[in-house]
Structures are given as C-alpha cells and as structure tokens.
Coordinates of C-alpha atoms in Angstrom, one line a residue:
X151 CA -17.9 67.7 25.8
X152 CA -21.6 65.6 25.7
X153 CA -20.3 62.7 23.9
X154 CA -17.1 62.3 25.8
X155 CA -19.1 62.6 29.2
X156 CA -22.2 60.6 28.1
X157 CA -19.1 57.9 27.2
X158 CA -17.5 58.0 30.4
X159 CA -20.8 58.3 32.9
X160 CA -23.1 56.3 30.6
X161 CA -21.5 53.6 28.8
X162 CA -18.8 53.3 31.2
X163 CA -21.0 53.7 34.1
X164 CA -17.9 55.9 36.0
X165 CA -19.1 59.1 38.7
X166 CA -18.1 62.4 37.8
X167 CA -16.1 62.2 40.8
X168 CA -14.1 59.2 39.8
X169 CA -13.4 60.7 36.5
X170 CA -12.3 63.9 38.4
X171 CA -10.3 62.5 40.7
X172 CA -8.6 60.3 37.8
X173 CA -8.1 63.6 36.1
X174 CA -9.8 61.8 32.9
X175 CA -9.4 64.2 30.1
X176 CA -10.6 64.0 26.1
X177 CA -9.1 65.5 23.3
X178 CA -10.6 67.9 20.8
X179 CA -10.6 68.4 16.9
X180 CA -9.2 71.7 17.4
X181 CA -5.9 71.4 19.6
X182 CA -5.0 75.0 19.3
X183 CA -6.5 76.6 22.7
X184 CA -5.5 73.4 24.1
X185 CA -1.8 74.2 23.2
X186 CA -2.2 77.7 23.8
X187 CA -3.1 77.0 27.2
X188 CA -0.5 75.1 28.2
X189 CA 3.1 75.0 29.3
X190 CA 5.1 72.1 27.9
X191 CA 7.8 71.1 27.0
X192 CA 8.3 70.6 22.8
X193 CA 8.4 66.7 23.7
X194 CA 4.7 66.6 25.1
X195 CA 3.5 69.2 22.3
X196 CA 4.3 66.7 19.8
X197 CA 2.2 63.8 21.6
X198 CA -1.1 66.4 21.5
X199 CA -0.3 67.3 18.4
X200 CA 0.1 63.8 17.3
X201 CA -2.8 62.8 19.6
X202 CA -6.1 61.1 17.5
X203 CA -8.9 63.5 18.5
X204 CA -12.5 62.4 20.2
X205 CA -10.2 60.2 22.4
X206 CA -10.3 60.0 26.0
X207 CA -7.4 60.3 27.5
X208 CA -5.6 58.8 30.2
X209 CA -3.2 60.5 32.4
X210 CA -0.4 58.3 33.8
X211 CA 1.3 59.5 37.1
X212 CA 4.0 58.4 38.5
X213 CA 5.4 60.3 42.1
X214 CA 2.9 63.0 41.7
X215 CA 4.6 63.3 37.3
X216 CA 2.9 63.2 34.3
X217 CA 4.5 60.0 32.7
X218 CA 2.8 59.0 29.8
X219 CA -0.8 59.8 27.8
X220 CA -2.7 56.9 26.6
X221 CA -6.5 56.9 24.8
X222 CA -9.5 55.1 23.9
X223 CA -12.0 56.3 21.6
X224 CA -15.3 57.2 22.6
X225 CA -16.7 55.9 19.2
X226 CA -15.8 52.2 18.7
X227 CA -13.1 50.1 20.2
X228 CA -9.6 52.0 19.3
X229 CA -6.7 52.5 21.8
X230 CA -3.9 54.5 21.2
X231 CA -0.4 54.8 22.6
X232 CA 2.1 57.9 21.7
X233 CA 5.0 56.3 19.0
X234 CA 8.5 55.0 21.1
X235 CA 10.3 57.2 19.3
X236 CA 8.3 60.3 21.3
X237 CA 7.2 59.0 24.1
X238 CA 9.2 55.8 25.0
X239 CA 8.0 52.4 25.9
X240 CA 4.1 52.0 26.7
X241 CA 3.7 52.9 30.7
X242 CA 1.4 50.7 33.3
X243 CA -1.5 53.3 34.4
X244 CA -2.2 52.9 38.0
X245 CA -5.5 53.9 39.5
X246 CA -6.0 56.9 41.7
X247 CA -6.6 54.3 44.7
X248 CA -3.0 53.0 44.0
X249 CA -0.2 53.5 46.8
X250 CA 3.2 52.0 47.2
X251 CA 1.9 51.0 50.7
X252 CA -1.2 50.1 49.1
X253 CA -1.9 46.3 51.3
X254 CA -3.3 44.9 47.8
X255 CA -3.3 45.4 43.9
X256 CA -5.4 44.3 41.4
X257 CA -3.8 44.1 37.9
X258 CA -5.8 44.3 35.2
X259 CA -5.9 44.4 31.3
X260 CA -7.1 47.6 30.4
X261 CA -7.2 51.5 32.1
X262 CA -11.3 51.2 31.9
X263 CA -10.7 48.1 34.6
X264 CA -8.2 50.2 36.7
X265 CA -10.8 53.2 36.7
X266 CA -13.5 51.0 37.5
X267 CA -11.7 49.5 40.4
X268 CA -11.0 53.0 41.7
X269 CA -15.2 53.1 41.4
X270 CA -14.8 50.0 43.8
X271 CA -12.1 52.0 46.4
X272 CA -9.4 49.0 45.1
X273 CA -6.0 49.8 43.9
X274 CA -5.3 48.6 40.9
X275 CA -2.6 48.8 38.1
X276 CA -3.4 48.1 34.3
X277 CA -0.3 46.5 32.3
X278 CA -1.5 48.7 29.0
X279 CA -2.1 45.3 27.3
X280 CA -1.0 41.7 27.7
X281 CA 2.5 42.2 28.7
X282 CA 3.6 42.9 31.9
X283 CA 7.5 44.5 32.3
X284 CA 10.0 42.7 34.4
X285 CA 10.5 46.0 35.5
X286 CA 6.8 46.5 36.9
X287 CA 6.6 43.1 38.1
X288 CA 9.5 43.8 40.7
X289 CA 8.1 46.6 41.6
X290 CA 4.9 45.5 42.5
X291 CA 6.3 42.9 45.0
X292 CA 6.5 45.0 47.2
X293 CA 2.3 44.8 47.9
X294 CA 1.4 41.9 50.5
X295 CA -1.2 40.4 48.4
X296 CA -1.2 40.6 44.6
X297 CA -4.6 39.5 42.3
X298 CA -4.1 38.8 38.2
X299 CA -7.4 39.9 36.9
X300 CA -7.2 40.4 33.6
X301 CA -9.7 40.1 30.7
X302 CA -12.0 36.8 30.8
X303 CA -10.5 34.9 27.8
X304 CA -8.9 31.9 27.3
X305 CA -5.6 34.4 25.8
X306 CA -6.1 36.3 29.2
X307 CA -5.9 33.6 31.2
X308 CA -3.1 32.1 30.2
X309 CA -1.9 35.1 30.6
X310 CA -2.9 35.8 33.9
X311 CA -2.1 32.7 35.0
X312 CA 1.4 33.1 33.3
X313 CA 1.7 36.4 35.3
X314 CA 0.8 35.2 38.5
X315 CA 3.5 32.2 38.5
X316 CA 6.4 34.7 37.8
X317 CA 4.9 37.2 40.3
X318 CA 4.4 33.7 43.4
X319 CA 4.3 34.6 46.9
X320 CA 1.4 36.2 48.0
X321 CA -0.5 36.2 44.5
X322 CA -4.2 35.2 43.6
X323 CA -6.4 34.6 40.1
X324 CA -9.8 35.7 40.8
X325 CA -12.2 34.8 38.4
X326 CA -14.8 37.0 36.9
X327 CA -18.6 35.4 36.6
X328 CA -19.3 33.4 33.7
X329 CA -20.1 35.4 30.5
X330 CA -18.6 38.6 32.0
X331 CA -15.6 40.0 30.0
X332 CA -14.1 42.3 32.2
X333 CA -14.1 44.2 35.3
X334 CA -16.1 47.3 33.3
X335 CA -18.2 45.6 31.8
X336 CA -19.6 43.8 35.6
X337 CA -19.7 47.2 36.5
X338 CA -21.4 48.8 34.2
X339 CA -23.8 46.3 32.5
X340 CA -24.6 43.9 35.6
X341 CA -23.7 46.4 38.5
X342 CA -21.4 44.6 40.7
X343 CA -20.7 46.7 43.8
X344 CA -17.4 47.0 45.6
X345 CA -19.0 44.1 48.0
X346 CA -19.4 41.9 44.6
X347 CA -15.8 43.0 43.9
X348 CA -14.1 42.5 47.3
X349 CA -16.2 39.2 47.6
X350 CA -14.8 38.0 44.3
X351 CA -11.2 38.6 45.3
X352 CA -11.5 36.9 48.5
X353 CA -12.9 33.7 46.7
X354 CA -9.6 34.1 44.2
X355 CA -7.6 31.0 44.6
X356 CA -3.4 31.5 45.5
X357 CA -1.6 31.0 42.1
X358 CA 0.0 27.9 43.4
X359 CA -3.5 26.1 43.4

C-alpha cells in the first residue's frame, strides 16, 4: 500500500529489507481477502477482525510462533493492542536481531526503536510501553550485558533507571543526545549510524553509577 510504505521507508526512515525481514505487515479497510487467505484459528480471526485498519502491524515471535499482533497508525500517533480478553496480556516484541545467545540487548520503549535497532544490526527488545514483566525481566538475564534505553523523558527515565536497578549486574543507561526523543527519531531525522548507536552504548554508564 503507498501510504503504509511511504510511512515505514519515509517517515520512519526503515529499508525495505528491514521491514521484510521483520515481516512488518499493515492492515486494510477490507479484511475479507485477508481472511480468505488465511488459515487460523477462530481466536486470531477475531483479533483481524477486531484489528483498526490503516495500522501497521507488528508481528511478535516467540520460538519461531506468532505470539501476539500489535499496531501503530500510519496517520497520527495511535497504538493499539488486541483486548485481554482475546489475546491475553500485552507481549514484549523483540527485534529480528534478537537471540537468546544474543551477547547484548537493548530495551526500548516502543516497537519503532526495536525495528530501528535491527536497522543498526543490535538486538533489542521493546517492553510495549513503560512496564516491564517480572516475567521478561528474568528472562532477559540471561544476556551478558543489558542497556535501558527507553524514550528521552523525565517519565522514561525514571523508568529506565527504575528498570535497570531491578535488572543490576551487567546493566547500563545510555543516554540519547540532547533534544532527541527516541532511538527512531536519531535515526530517521538526524541519521545516526550503527557507529553513532554502538558508540552511544559504549559511553552508557553501569546502573550502579
């Protein structure tokens, strides 16, 4: 769709490849050739059905499985995540750079920081939000070196900051350059390179500092 893909290459700065490779998807007004064309189950035809259209959508995976659908409007700023009652708590969405023997993990805010991180060959895990789950916080201890990189506010980073001390060990707090919101927004509207990226993370002082 031109709108979606002007969205995702233009405003959002991302490679086609990237948005392959992430298996980006957006959703349509008309849902029936969509739901024709697919085999699901009745669970996942109620979250397209219930789906807002001229969304992009994000794909979570999780061990090679379709987890969860999230979106973000290509018109805008609104996010949307399936109900509870039909798709269960709101899932983390890692990158396609992400591995369980991944050396280190950003963690960011938002899935447009985790996609452009994969533009930067970095691993990185967005929380969906603000709050991280006990649940994915153990699980990510099992990466060497952990970095809290989400949104640059003064809520964020308290948050981050709040993050990194339950996460300690190994655990860092980069910091974005001043007047820079996000990770996307370096990307796309100053065009930080993976060396800007990698040099910022390096730079990130250890949570205990």
């Amino acid at each position: 769709t031109p709108a979606a893909l002007s969205y995702v290459t233009g405003k959002r700065g991302w490679q086609l490849t990237t948005i392959k490779t992430a298996r980006l998807g957006f959703m349509p007004q008309d849902k029936r050739q969509l739901l024709a064309d697919l085999n699901l189950s009745d669970n996942w035809r109620t979250v397209i059905q219930k789906f807002p259209s001229n969304m992009i959508v994000y794909v979570h995976m999780a061990k090679g499985r379709l987890t969860y659908l999230s979106g973000r409007s290509i018109e805008g700023k609104k996010h949307y995540n399936p109900s509870r009652e039909i798709s269960g708590e709101r899932q983390p969405y890692y990158n396609h750079q992400y591995s369980q023997q991944a050396e280190q993990v950003v963690i960011v805010e938002g899935q447009g920081d985790a996609m452009t991180f994969a533009e930067w060959n970095i691993p990185a895990v967005a929380i969906n939000g603000m709050q991280a789950a006990d649940e994915l916080l153990n699980q990510l201890r099992v990466h060497p070196r952990l970095f809290v990189a989400l949104d640059n506010t003064d809520e964020a980073n308290a948050k981050s900051r709040a993050i990194a001390l339950s996460l300690g060990g190994e655990t860092y707090l980069p910091k974005f350059p001043p007047g820079v919101k996000d990770a996307n927004e370096w990307f796309s509207q100053h065009q930080a390179s993976s060396d800007d990226a990698l040099s910022m993370l390096n730079k990130a002082e250890n949570w205990l500092t």
